[in-house]
Amino acid sequence: MTDIAERYIRLAHAIDAHSEGFIDGYGGPPEWAVREAREPQALMAEASALLADVAGVPEDARREWLTVQVRAMHTMTRLLSGEAIAYADEVRGLYDIEARRADLNELDGALRALDAALPGSGSLVEREEALRARVAVPRGDILRVAAPILAELRSRVSARFGLPDGEDFSIELVNDRPWSGYNWPLGNLKSRIDINTDLPVLLPSLPDLLAHEGYPGHHTEHATKEAGLVRGCGWQEHAVQLINAPECVVSEGIAVNALRAVMTPDEAEAWLTGELAALAGLDADDIRAFLAAAQARRALGGVSGEAAMRLHADGAPEGEVLEFLRTYAVVGEARARQSLRFIGNPTFRSYIFTYSVGGDLVRRATERGGSDTFAHLLREPVTPGQLAAMGQ
């Protein structure tokens, strides 16, 4: 079955030659990493042939995971060939999940709850932005404040789930990106985490961001699966991470739930309003106010997906979508444009649903199975369909 992995990795690189960013990270044999821009129709035929041969993989877990992954690659080749695919079908074809629309009545109710939670006077956006400014960490202090957060998270992850020997990552502060944070898998159990400072980095969000990208989120998952699946089982297909594929639903679901997997909300609040507030030189009452507002803000989690549906499925003008984001994401012009930039990016236009759908699937599965389920997701290949069944 080595041939299956090699064909999978070569096809991924051929797709990446047309759609740069399709490969999120690669740590496998360098001779397989050939970015050769062949005709999309030929790649589509190759994906079809690979899908047929994947049916012969003897290991159930490996076969089922490869099946949904190669189906997504086939969808990518259809898009590259110029085939018109409805946006909801694109989401389904790439990620093996259904796109979600938001209920405006529920969003309006969430805005009322947020209005009651936010301190001060003025509009929702004015009060939100004022509170965010009071809990922002100066750019020069971000890495200093991040250091003890990472140390604590790593200690908890090591004790609860274990970490492979030799895993490590670096952190860089970057600008002019469409996302707030990103983990770049580098192979050899290493990765790099970028934190975007285009917009202020907030102390109450920093533990979640570092858990999401590092411990026990993306870095932990990639390193654990590289150690267990690539080195342990010889399943080389896990040496490459694809950005437009079902694996991202599970990966983002893990990352969205990462902080809660090692720390209760009460523990996180005590940490933020105590040690971390003092370290950052911020007022603990402002942090408490932000966390209280965040509770109301959670019901607005479907706003980005609805904005993407309006932009790509409904064909709404960008200005209209921007106004929707300003209203329901409760953000100023700069943050609304950052969100619009993300959902308008060709690589991420349908990716947005991996956060909400993946987050809900992992939350339900771990509520049912606890930390053992979270550990299983870190170590084993799981499809979105299997993840949904785990939460039922």
mmCIF file of C-alpha atoms in Angstrom:
data_model
loop_
_atom_site.group_PDB
_atom_site.id
_atom_site.type_symbol
_atom_site.label_atom_id
_atom_site.label_comp_id
_atom_site.label_asym_id
_atom_site.label_seq_id
_atom_site.Cartn_x
_atom_site.Cartn_y
_atom_site.Cartn_z
ATOM 1 C CA MET A 1 0.000 0.000 0.000
ATOM 2 C CA THR A 2 3.031 2.324 -0.125
ATOM 3 C CA ASP A 3 2.013 2.951 -3.740
ATOM 4 C CA ILE A 4 -1.334 4.353 -2.556
ATOM 5 C CA ALA A 5 0.394 6.859 -0.264
ATOM 6 C CA GLU A 6 2.854 7.913 -2.960
ATOM 7 C CA ARG A 7 0.075 8.426 -5.502
ATOM 8 C CA TYR A 8 -1.944 10.391 -2.936
ATOM 9 C CA ILE A 9 0.987 12.678 -2.114
ATOM 10 C CA ARG A 10 1.985 13.191 -5.751
ATOM 11 C CA LEU A 11 -1.602 14.033 -6.691
ATOM 12 C CA ALA A 12 -1.802 16.513 -3.812
ATOM 13 C CA HIS A 13 1.316 18.297 -5.064
ATOM 14 C CA ALA A 14 -0.014 18.358 -8.626
ATOM 15 C CA ILE A 15 -3.221 20.003 -7.352
ATOM 16 C CA ASP A 16 -1.161 22.456 -5.300
ATOM 17 C CA ALA A 17 0.648 23.491 -8.476
ATOM 18 C CA HIS A 18 -2.713 24.863 -9.688
ATOM 19 C CA SER A 19 -4.107 25.959 -6.310
ATOM 20 C CA GLU A 20 -1.228 27.138 -4.125
ATOM 21 C CA GLY A 21 -2.031 26.543 -0.475
ATOM 22 C CA PHE A 22 -3.920 23.292 -1.066
ATOM 23 C CA ILE A 23 -1.019 21.638 0.756
ATOM 24 C CA ASP A 24 -0.799 23.056 4.256
ATOM 25 C CA GLY A 25 2.344 21.168 5.234
ATOM 26 C CA TYR A 26 4.521 18.285 4.103
ATOM 27 C CA GLY A 27 7.153 16.192 5.833
ATOM 28 C CA GLY A 28 7.341 13.083 3.655
ATOM 29 C CA PRO A 29 9.832 11.847 1.034
ATOM 30 C CA PRO A 30 11.085 14.890 -0.930
ATOM 31 C CA GLU A 31 11.127 12.957 -4.220
ATOM 32 C CA TRP A 32 7.309 12.684 -4.040
ATOM 33 C CA ALA A 33 6.862 16.464 -3.709
ATOM 34 C CA VAL A 34 6.678 17.246 -7.436
ATOM 35 C CA ARG A 35 4.594 20.381 -8.121
ATOM 36 C CA GLU A 36 3.894 19.619 -11.769
ATOM 37 C CA ALA A 37 1.003 21.615 -13.265
ATOM 38 C CA ARG A 38 -0.637 18.918 -15.354
ATOM 39 C CA GLU A 39 -3.995 19.342 -17.081
ATOM 40 C CA PRO A 40 -6.918 19.363 -14.597
ATOM 41 C CA GLN A 41 -8.770 16.752 -16.655
ATOM 42 C CA ALA A 42 -5.802 14.393 -16.277
ATOM 43 C CA LEU A 43 -5.733 15.057 -12.543
ATOM 44 C CA MET A 44 -9.450 14.319 -12.336
ATOM 45 C CA ALA A 45 -8.924 10.962 -14.031
ATOM 46 C CA GLU A 46 -6.035 10.252 -11.674
ATOM 47 C CA ALA A 47 -8.198 11.063 -8.650
ATOM 48 C CA SER A 48 -10.929 8.730 -9.933
ATOM 49 C CA ALA A 49 -8.441 5.896 -10.410
ATOM 50 C CA LEU A 50 -6.926 6.466 -6.978
ATOM 51 C CA LEU A 51 -10.376 6.466 -5.375
ATOM 52 C CA ALA A 52 -11.154 3.116 -6.979
ATOM 53 C CA ASP A 53 -7.878 1.624 -5.742
ATOM 54 C CA VAL A 54 -8.327 2.997 -2.225
ATOM 55 C CA ALA A 55 -11.263 0.592 -1.910
ATOM 56 C CA GLY A 56 -8.676 -2.194 -1.707
ATOM 57 C CA VAL A 57 -6.837 -0.818 1.325
ATOM 58 C CA PRO A 58 -7.170 -3.568 3.960
ATOM 59 C CA GLU A 59 -7.185 -1.452 7.142
ATOM 60 C CA ASP A 60 -10.686 -0.083 7.804
ATOM 61 C CA ALA A 61 -9.602 3.175 9.451
ATOM 62 C CA ARG A 62 -7.047 3.921 6.753
ATOM 63 C CA ARG A 63 -9.395 3.050 3.887
ATOM 64 C CA GLU A 64 -12.324 5.116 5.176
ATOM 65 C CA TRP A 65 -10.141 8.159 5.831
ATOM 66 C CA LEU A 66 -8.446 7.944 2.424
ATOM 67 C CA THR A 67 -11.825 7.558 0.712
ATOM 68 C CA VAL A 68 -13.209 10.898 1.918
ATOM 69 C CA GLN A 69 -9.858 12.621 1.385
ATOM 70 C CA VAL A 70 -9.539 11.452 -2.233
ATOM 71 C CA ARG A 71 -13.174 12.392 -2.898
ATOM 72 C CA ALA A 72 -12.239 15.923 -1.846
ATOM 73 C CA MET A 73 -9.236 15.855 -4.167
ATOM 74 C CA HIS A 74 -11.559 14.818 -6.983
ATOM 75 C CA THR A 75 -13.811 17.778 -6.159
ATOM 76 C CA MET A 76 -10.762 20.052 -6.318
ATOM 77 C CA THR A 77 -9.883 18.763 -9.787
ATOM 78 C CA ARG A 78 -13.459 19.461 -10.910
ATOM 79 C CA LEU A 79 -13.129 23.033 -9.670
ATOM 80 C CA LEU A 80 -9.741 23.391 -11.361
ATOM 81 C CA SER A 81 -11.208 22.174 -14.639
ATOM 82 C CA GLY A 82 -13.687 25.052 -14.537
ATOM 83 C CA GLU A 83 -16.765 23.031 -13.653
ATOM 84 C CA ALA A 84 -19.486 25.154 -12.059
ATOM 85 C CA ILE A 85 -20.310 23.670 -8.656
ATOM 86 C CA ALA A 86 -22.950 25.171 -6.391
ATOM 87 C CA TYR A 87 -21.418 26.599 -3.225
ATOM 88 C CA ALA A 88 -23.197 24.183 -0.870
ATOM 89 C CA ASP A 89 -22.039 21.289 -3.069
ATOM 90 C CA GLU A 90 -18.496 22.670 -2.943
ATOM 91 C CA VAL A 91 -18.589 22.622 0.862
ATOM 92 C CA ARG A 92 -19.965 19.085 0.861
ATOM 93 C CA GLY A 93 -17.524 17.854 -1.770
ATOM 94 C CA LEU A 94 -14.434 19.281 -0.118
ATOM 95 C CA TYR A 95 -15.228 18.772 3.556
ATOM 96 C CA ASP A 96 -17.885 16.034 3.755
ATOM 97 C CA ILE A 97 -20.185 18.315 5.779
ATOM 98 C CA GLU A 98 -23.200 20.503 5.103
ATOM 99 C CA ALA A 99 -22.984 24.290 4.882
ATOM 100 C CA ARG A 100 -25.070 26.040 7.533
ATOM 101 C CA ARG A 101 -27.265 29.092 7.386
ATOM 102 C CA ALA A 102 -27.853 31.212 10.463
ATOM 103 C CA ASP A 103 -31.247 31.974 11.985
ATOM 104 C CA LEU A 104 -31.590 35.761 11.997
ATOM 105 C CA ASN A 105 -34.035 35.664 14.914
ATOM 106 C CA GLU A 106 -31.412 33.839 16.978
ATOM 107 C CA LEU A 107 -28.732 36.325 15.893
ATOM 108 C CA ASP A 108 -30.962 39.242 16.891
ATOM 109 C CA GLY A 109 -31.525 37.600 20.278
ATOM 110 C CA ALA A 110 -27.773 37.226 20.700
ATOM 111 C CA LEU A 111 -27.289 40.926 19.932
ATOM 112 C CA ARG A 112 -29.779 41.810 22.667
ATOM 113 C CA ALA A 113 -27.919 39.576 25.131
ATOM 114 C CA LEU A 114 -24.620 41.161 24.132
ATOM 115 C CA ASP A 115 -26.132 44.628 24.540
ATOM 116 C CA ALA A 116 -27.022 43.730 28.120
ATOM 117 C CA ALA A 117 -23.572 42.276 28.817
ATOM 118 C CA LEU A 118 -21.346 45.022 27.397
ATOM 119 C CA PRO A 119 -20.413 47.811 29.852
ATOM 120 C CA GLY A 120 -20.469 51.511 29.087
ATOM 121 C CA SER A 121 -22.605 53.640 26.794
ATOM 122 C CA GLY A 122 -22.830 54.091 23.050
ATOM 123 C CA SER A 123 -23.472 51.667 20.226
ATOM 124 C CA LEU A 124 -22.727 47.954 20.460
ATOM 125 C CA VAL A 125 -19.702 48.336 18.214
ATOM 126 C CA GLU A 126 -18.376 51.332 20.167
ATOM 127 C CA ARG A 127 -18.657 49.521 23.493
ATOM 128 C CA GLU A 128 -17.217 46.313 22.024
ATOM 129 C CA GLU A 129 -14.235 48.116 20.512
ATOM 130 C CA ALA A 130 -13.632 50.115 23.704
ATOM 131 C CA LEU A 131 -13.586 46.932 25.783
ATOM 132 C CA ARG A 132 -11.306 45.168 23.304
ATOM 133 C CA ALA A 133 -8.869 48.092 23.481
ATOM 134 C CA ARG A 134 -8.688 47.784 27.286
ATOM 135 C CA VAL A 135 -7.753 44.076 27.168
ATOM 136 C CA ALA A 136 -5.307 44.218 24.243
ATOM 137 C CA VAL A 137 -1.708 43.115 24.744
ATOM 138 C CA PRO A 138 0.869 45.512 23.226
ATOM 139 C CA ARG A 139 2.681 43.905 20.296
ATOM 140 C CA GLY A 140 6.012 44.016 22.086
ATOM 141 C CA ASP A 141 4.576 42.070 25.048
ATOM 142 C CA ILE A 142 2.782 39.290 23.141
ATOM 143 C CA LEU A 143 5.606 36.739 23.168
ATOM 144 C CA ARG A 144 6.506 37.527 26.801
ATOM 145 C CA VAL A 145 2.920 36.928 27.914
ATOM 146 C CA ALA A 146 2.573 33.880 25.663
ATOM 147 C CA ALA A 147 5.546 32.068 27.229
ATOM 148 C CA PRO A 148 3.956 31.062 30.570
ATOM 149 C CA ILE A 149 0.664 30.254 28.821
ATOM 150 C CA LEU A 150 2.436 27.808 26.523
ATOM 151 C CA ALA A 151 4.395 26.303 29.415
ATOM 152 C CA GLU A 152 1.211 25.612 31.369
ATOM 153 C CA LEU A 153 -0.662 24.248 28.346
ATOM 154 C CA ARG A 154 2.232 21.989 27.390
ATOM 155 C CA SER A 155 2.491 20.636 30.929
ATOM 156 C CA ARG A 156 -1.208 19.793 31.020
ATOM 157 C CA VAL A 157 -1.206 18.208 27.562
ATOM 158 C CA SER A 158 1.862 16.125 28.357
ATOM 159 C CA ALA A 159 0.253 14.827 31.541
ATOM 160 C CA ARG A 160 -3.190 14.161 30.053
ATOM 161 C CA PHE A 161 -2.517 13.016 26.492
ATOM 162 C CA GLY A 162 1.248 12.604 26.160
ATOM 163 C CA LEU A 163 3.513 14.244 23.601
ATOM 164 C CA PRO A 164 5.993 12.586 21.219
ATOM 165 C CA ASP A 165 9.665 13.067 22.040
ATOM 166 C CA GLY A 166 11.195 15.816 19.925
ATOM 167 C CA GLU A 167 8.028 17.791 19.179
ATOM 168 C CA ASP A 168 8.479 21.551 19.142
ATOM 169 C CA PHE A 169 7.341 24.747 17.441
ATOM 170 C CA SER A 170 8.395 28.350 17.059
ATOM 171 C CA ILE A 171 6.205 31.474 17.149
ATOM 172 C CA GLU A 172 6.405 34.485 14.867
ATOM 173 C CA LEU A 173 4.441 37.730 14.779
ATOM 174 C CA VAL A 174 3.258 38.568 11.254
ATOM 175 C CA ASN A 175 1.158 41.115 9.388
ATOM 176 C CA ASP A 176 -1.086 41.322 6.341
ATOM 177 C CA ARG A 177 -2.751 37.911 6.680
ATOM 178 C CA PRO A 178 -6.461 36.982 6.371
ATOM 179 C CA TRP A 179 -6.453 34.992 9.646
ATOM 180 C CA SER A 180 -5.655 35.723 13.314
ATOM 181 C CA GLY A 181 -3.341 32.755 13.870
ATOM 182 C CA TYR A 182 -1.950 29.870 11.829
ATOM 183 C CA ASN A 183 -0.042 26.652 12.427
ATOM 184 C CA TRP A 184 2.331 25.579 9.659
ATOM 185 C CA PRO A 185 3.263 21.873 9.919
ATOM 186 C CA LEU A 186 6.944 21.490 9.023
ATOM 187 C CA GLY A 187 7.416 17.735 9.439
ATOM 188 C CA ASN A 188 9.830 15.984 11.813
ATOM 189 C CA LEU A 189 7.364 16.732 14.670
ATOM 190 C CA LYS A 190 7.917 20.484 14.224
ATOM 191 C CA SER A 191 5.706 23.386 13.237
ATOM 192 C CA ARG A 192 5.632 27.185 13.193
ATOM 193 C CA ILE A 193 2.848 29.267 14.684
ATOM 194 C CA ASP A 194 2.191 32.703 13.204
ATOM 195 C CA ILE A 195 0.179 35.292 15.140
ATOM 196 C CA ASN A 196 -1.267 38.049 12.987
ATOM 197 C CA THR A 197 -0.976 41.497 14.556
ATOM 198 C CA ASP A 198 -2.958 43.425 11.935
ATOM 199 C CA LEU A 199 -5.616 43.712 14.639
ATOM 200 C CA PRO A 200 -4.989 43.876 18.411
ATOM 201 C CA VAL A 201 -4.200 40.588 20.161
ATOM 202 C CA LEU A 202 -6.447 40.305 23.224
ATOM 203 C CA LEU A 203 -5.331 38.748 26.494
ATOM 204 C CA PRO A 204 -8.651 36.909 27.132
ATOM 205 C CA SER A 205 -8.311 35.273 23.693
ATOM 206 C CA LEU A 206 -4.605 34.419 23.953
ATOM 207 C CA PRO A 207 -4.874 31.101 25.877
ATOM 208 C CA ASP A 208 -7.507 29.903 23.404
ATOM 209 C CA LEU A 209 -5.391 30.998 20.429
ATOM 210 C CA LEU A 210 -2.286 29.227 21.746
ATOM 211 C CA ALA A 211 -4.264 26.101 22.645
ATOM 212 C CA HIS A 212 -5.894 26.166 19.205
ATOM 213 C CA GLU A 213 -2.642 26.428 17.279
ATOM 214 C CA GLY A 214 -0.317 24.655 19.731
ATOM 215 C CA TYR A 215 -1.215 22.568 22.807
ATOM 216 C CA PRO A 216 -3.409 20.506 22.436
ATOM 217 C CA GLY A 217 -4.571 21.821 19.051
ATOM 218 C CA HIS A 218 -3.020 21.740 15.598
ATOM 219 C CA HIS A 219 0.622 21.254 16.557
ATOM 220 C CA THR A 220 -0.201 18.494 19.024
ATOM 221 C CA GLU A 221 -2.457 16.692 16.555
ATOM 222 C CA HIS A 222 0.014 16.880 13.661
ATOM 223 C CA ALA A 223 3.005 15.801 15.757
ATOM 224 C CA THR A 224 1.073 12.985 17.435
ATOM 225 C CA LYS A 225 -0.224 11.626 14.135
ATOM 226 C CA GLU A 226 3.177 11.936 12.488
ATOM 227 C CA ALA A 227 4.715 9.910 15.317
ATOM 228 C CA GLY A 228 1.971 7.294 15.440
ATOM 229 C CA LEU A 229 0.602 6.999 11.916
ATOM 230 C CA VAL A 230 3.579 7.921 9.698
ATOM 231 C CA ARG A 231 6.462 6.591 11.789
ATOM 232 C CA GLY A 232 4.534 3.929 13.668
ATOM 233 C CA CYS A 233 2.210 2.515 10.986
ATOM 234 C CA GLY A 234 3.998 3.619 7.818
ATOM 235 C CA TRP A 235 0.902 5.459 6.586
ATOM 236 C CA GLN A 236 2.798 8.115 4.649
ATOM 237 C CA GLU A 237 -0.372 9.901 3.505
ATOM 238 C CA HIS A 238 -0.415 11.532 6.950
ATOM 239 C CA ALA A 239 2.905 13.212 6.160
ATOM 240 C CA VAL A 240 0.947 15.753 4.099
ATOM 241 C CA GLN A 241 -1.777 18.050 5.404
ATOM 242 C CA LEU A 242 -4.382 19.291 2.934
ATOM 243 C CA ILE A 243 -6.272 22.509 3.585
ATOM 244 C CA ASN A 244 -9.344 21.768 1.431
ATOM 245 C CA ALA A 245 -10.232 18.298 2.681
ATOM 246 C CA PRO A 246 -12.344 16.563 5.370
ATOM 247 C CA GLU A 247 -9.355 16.165 7.695
ATOM 248 C CA CYS A 248 -9.683 19.898 8.406
ATOM 249 C CA VAL A 249 -13.158 19.445 9.906
ATOM 250 C CA VAL A 250 -11.696 17.137 12.549
ATOM 251 C CA SER A 251 -8.548 19.236 12.957
ATOM 252 C CA GLU A 252 -10.417 22.515 13.449
ATOM 253 C CA GLY A 253 -12.923 20.747 15.682
ATOM 254 C CA ILE A 254 -10.046 19.602 17.891
ATOM 255 C CA ALA A 255 -8.547 23.100 17.892
ATOM 256 C CA VAL A 256 -11.826 24.884 18.669
ATOM 257 C CA ASN A 257 -12.238 22.651 21.722
ATOM 258 C CA ALA A 258 -8.534 22.515 22.640
ATOM 259 C CA LEU A 259 -8.468 24.837 25.646
ATOM 260 C CA ARG A 260 -11.520 23.218 27.240
ATOM 261 C CA ALA A 261 -9.869 19.803 26.816
ATOM 262 C CA VAL A 262 -7.200 20.730 29.386
ATOM 263 C CA MET A 263 -8.759 23.541 31.436
ATOM 264 C CA THR A 264 -12.252 24.290 32.720
ATOM 265 C CA PRO A 265 -13.785 27.713 31.983
ATOM 266 C CA ASP A 266 -13.553 28.579 35.691
ATOM 267 C CA GLU A 267 -9.845 27.696 35.735
ATOM 268 C CA ALA A 268 -9.249 29.772 32.610
ATOM 269 C CA GLU A 269 -11.062 32.784 34.075
ATOM 270 C CA ALA A 270 -9.145 32.586 37.351
ATOM 271 C CA TRP A 271 -5.863 32.354 35.439
ATOM 272 C CA LEU A 272 -6.724 35.276 33.146
ATOM 273 C CA THR A 273 -7.959 37.580 35.900
ATOM 274 C CA GLY A 274 -5.109 36.683 38.248
ATOM 275 C CA GLU A 275 -1.620 35.742 37.114
ATOM 276 C CA LEU A 276 -2.008 36.675 33.447
ATOM 277 C CA ALA A 277 -3.703 40.032 34.061
ATOM 278 C CA ALA A 278 -0.861 40.979 36.397
ATOM 279 C CA LEU A 279 1.743 39.792 33.894
ATOM 280 C CA ALA A 280 0.195 41.840 31.088
ATOM 281 C CA GLY A 281 -0.504 44.858 33.289
ATOM 282 C CA LEU A 282 -4.243 44.804 32.555
ATOM 283 C CA ASP A 283 -7.290 45.392 34.764
ATOM 284 C CA ALA A 284 -8.879 42.138 35.939
ATOM 285 C CA ASP A 285 -12.355 43.720 35.940
ATOM 286 C CA ASP A 286 -12.005 44.546 32.238
ATOM 287 C CA ILE A 287 -11.099 40.932 31.572
ATOM 288 C CA ARG A 288 -14.121 39.724 33.558
ATOM 289 C CA ALA A 289 -16.338 42.059 31.544
ATOM 290 C CA PHE A 290 -14.889 40.758 28.284
ATOM 291 C CA LEU A 291 -15.438 37.127 29.332
ATOM 292 C CA ALA A 292 -19.036 37.874 30.336
ATOM 293 C CA ALA A 293 -19.676 39.467 26.951
ATOM 294 C CA ALA A 294 -17.999 36.494 25.268
ATOM 295 C CA GLN A 295 -20.713 34.241 26.671
ATOM 296 C CA ALA A 296 -23.348 36.212 24.772
ATOM 297 C CA ARG A 297 -21.095 36.431 21.727
ATOM 298 C CA ARG A 298 -20.935 32.627 21.357
ATOM 299 C CA ALA A 299 -24.459 32.615 19.921
ATOM 300 C CA LEU A 300 -23.084 34.723 17.048
ATOM 301 C CA GLY A 301 -20.776 31.889 15.965
ATOM 302 C CA GLY A 302 -22.714 31.280 12.761
ATOM 303 C CA VAL A 303 -22.265 34.825 11.451
ATOM 304 C CA SER A 304 -19.176 34.129 9.317
ATOM 305 C CA GLY A 305 -20.784 31.088 7.695
ATOM 306 C CA GLU A 306 -23.936 33.050 6.906
ATOM 307 C CA ALA A 307 -21.799 35.838 5.435
ATOM 308 C CA ALA A 308 -20.029 33.270 3.235
ATOM 309 C CA MET A 309 -23.381 31.863 2.079
ATOM 310 C CA ARG A 310 -24.598 35.357 1.203
ATOM 311 C CA LEU A 311 -21.417 36.133 -0.704
ATOM 312 C CA HIS A 312 -20.915 32.859 -2.571
ATOM 313 C CA ALA A 313 -24.323 31.153 -2.681
ATOM 314 C CA ASP A 314 -26.611 34.182 -2.940
ATOM 315 C CA GLY A 315 -24.257 36.395 -4.949
ATOM 316 C CA ALA A 316 -24.774 39.355 -2.622
ATOM 317 C CA PRO A 317 -22.537 42.406 -3.249
ATOM 318 C CA GLU A 318 -19.457 42.676 -1.026
ATOM 319 C CA GLY A 319 -20.722 45.933 0.452
ATOM 320 C CA GLU A 320 -23.922 44.243 1.605
ATOM 321 C CA VAL A 321 -21.988 41.347 3.150
ATOM 322 C CA LEU A 322 -19.647 43.816 4.822
ATOM 323 C CA GLU A 323 -22.606 45.588 6.418
ATOM 324 C CA PHE A 324 -24.016 42.236 7.592
ATOM 325 C CA LEU A 325 -20.666 41.471 9.245
ATOM 326 C CA ARG A 326 -20.480 44.871 10.898
ATOM 327 C CA THR A 327 -23.973 44.416 12.336
ATOM 328 C CA TYR A 328 -23.958 40.800 13.454
ATOM 329 C CA ALA A 329 -20.272 40.223 14.171
ATOM 330 C CA VAL A 330 -20.370 43.509 16.123
ATOM 331 C CA VAL A 331 -17.138 44.817 14.641
ATOM 332 C CA GLY A 332 -15.752 48.003 13.199
ATOM 333 C CA GLU A 333 -14.759 48.542 9.603
ATOM 334 C CA ALA A 334 -11.235 47.064 9.910
ATOM 335 C CA ARG A 335 -12.315 43.808 11.531
ATOM 336 C CA ALA A 336 -15.277 43.424 9.167
ATOM 337 C CA ARG A 337 -12.964 43.780 6.177
ATOM 338 C CA GLN A 338 -10.580 41.237 7.713
ATOM 339 C CA SER A 339 -13.453 38.739 7.976
ATOM 340 C CA LEU A 340 -14.585 39.489 4.431
ATOM 341 C CA ARG A 341 -11.024 38.998 3.214
ATOM 342 C CA PHE A 342 -10.935 35.544 4.817
ATOM 343 C CA ILE A 343 -14.238 34.271 3.391
ATOM 344 C CA GLY A 344 -13.399 35.797 0.007
ATOM 345 C CA ASN A 345 -9.990 34.104 -0.195
ATOM 346 C CA PRO A 346 -10.095 31.271 -2.792
ATOM 347 C CA THR A 347 -8.438 28.836 -0.385
ATOM 348 C CA PHE A 348 -10.701 29.655 2.572
ATOM 349 C CA ARG A 349 -14.027 30.576 0.896
ATOM 350 C CA SER A 350 -15.635 27.284 1.936
ATOM 351 C CA TYR A 351 -13.220 26.499 4.788
ATOM 352 C CA ILE A 352 -15.157 28.717 7.179
ATOM 353 C CA PHE A 353 -17.601 25.892 8.020
ATOM 354 C CA THR A 354 -14.859 23.629 9.361
ATOM 355 C CA TYR A 355 -14.765 25.764 12.516
ATOM 356 C CA SER A 356 -18.461 25.801 13.377
ATOM 357 C CA VAL A 357 -19.389 22.321 12.173
ATOM 358 C CA GLY A 358 -16.133 20.699 13.296
ATOM 359 C CA GLY A 359 -16.309 22.460 16.649
ATOM 360 C CA ASP A 360 -19.843 21.223 17.292
ATOM 361 C CA LEU A 361 -19.020 17.661 16.209
ATOM 362 C CA VAL A 362 -15.977 17.413 18.473
ATOM 363 C CA ARG A 363 -17.816 19.049 21.373
ATOM 364 C CA ARG A 364 -20.663 16.529 21.166
ATOM 365 C CA ALA A 365 -18.273 13.590 20.769
ATOM 366 C CA THR A 366 -16.151 14.618 23.759
ATOM 367 C CA GLU A 367 -19.198 15.357 25.903
ATOM 368 C CA ARG A 368 -20.188 11.765 25.275
ATOM 369 C CA GLY A 369 -16.755 10.125 25.504
ATOM 370 C CA GLY A 370 -14.649 12.546 27.565
ATOM 371 C CA SER A 371 -10.874 12.903 27.386
ATOM 372 C CA ASP A 372 -10.472 9.401 25.936
ATOM 373 C CA THR A 373 -12.371 10.560 22.853
ATOM 374 C CA PHE A 374 -10.240 13.686 22.546
ATOM 375 C CA ALA A 375 -7.099 11.539 22.809
ATOM 376 C CA HIS A 376 -8.465 9.234 20.096
ATOM 377 C CA LEU A 377 -9.003 12.207 17.786
ATOM 378 C CA LEU A 378 -5.421 13.353 18.358
ATOM 379 C CA ARG A 379 -4.015 9.940 17.447
ATOM 380 C CA GLU A 380 -6.270 8.234 14.908
ATOM 381 C CA PRO A 381 -7.585 9.042 11.408
ATOM 382 C CA VAL A 382 -11.247 10.014 11.805
ATOM 383 C CA THR A 383 -13.681 11.221 9.126
ATOM 384 C CA PRO A 384 -16.405 13.836 9.711
ATOM 385 C CA GLY A 385 -19.042 11.107 9.361
ATOM 386 C CA GLN A 386 -17.343 8.948 11.978
ATOM 387 C CA LEU A 387 -16.996 11.983 14.232
ATOM 388 C CA ALA A 388 -20.738 12.677 13.931
ATOM 389 C CA ALA A 389 -21.519 9.066 14.886
ATOM 390 C CA MET A 390 -19.276 9.363 17.959
ATOM 391 C CA GLY A 391 -21.467 12.181 19.279
ATOM 392 C CA GLN A 392 -24.792 10.409 18.853
#
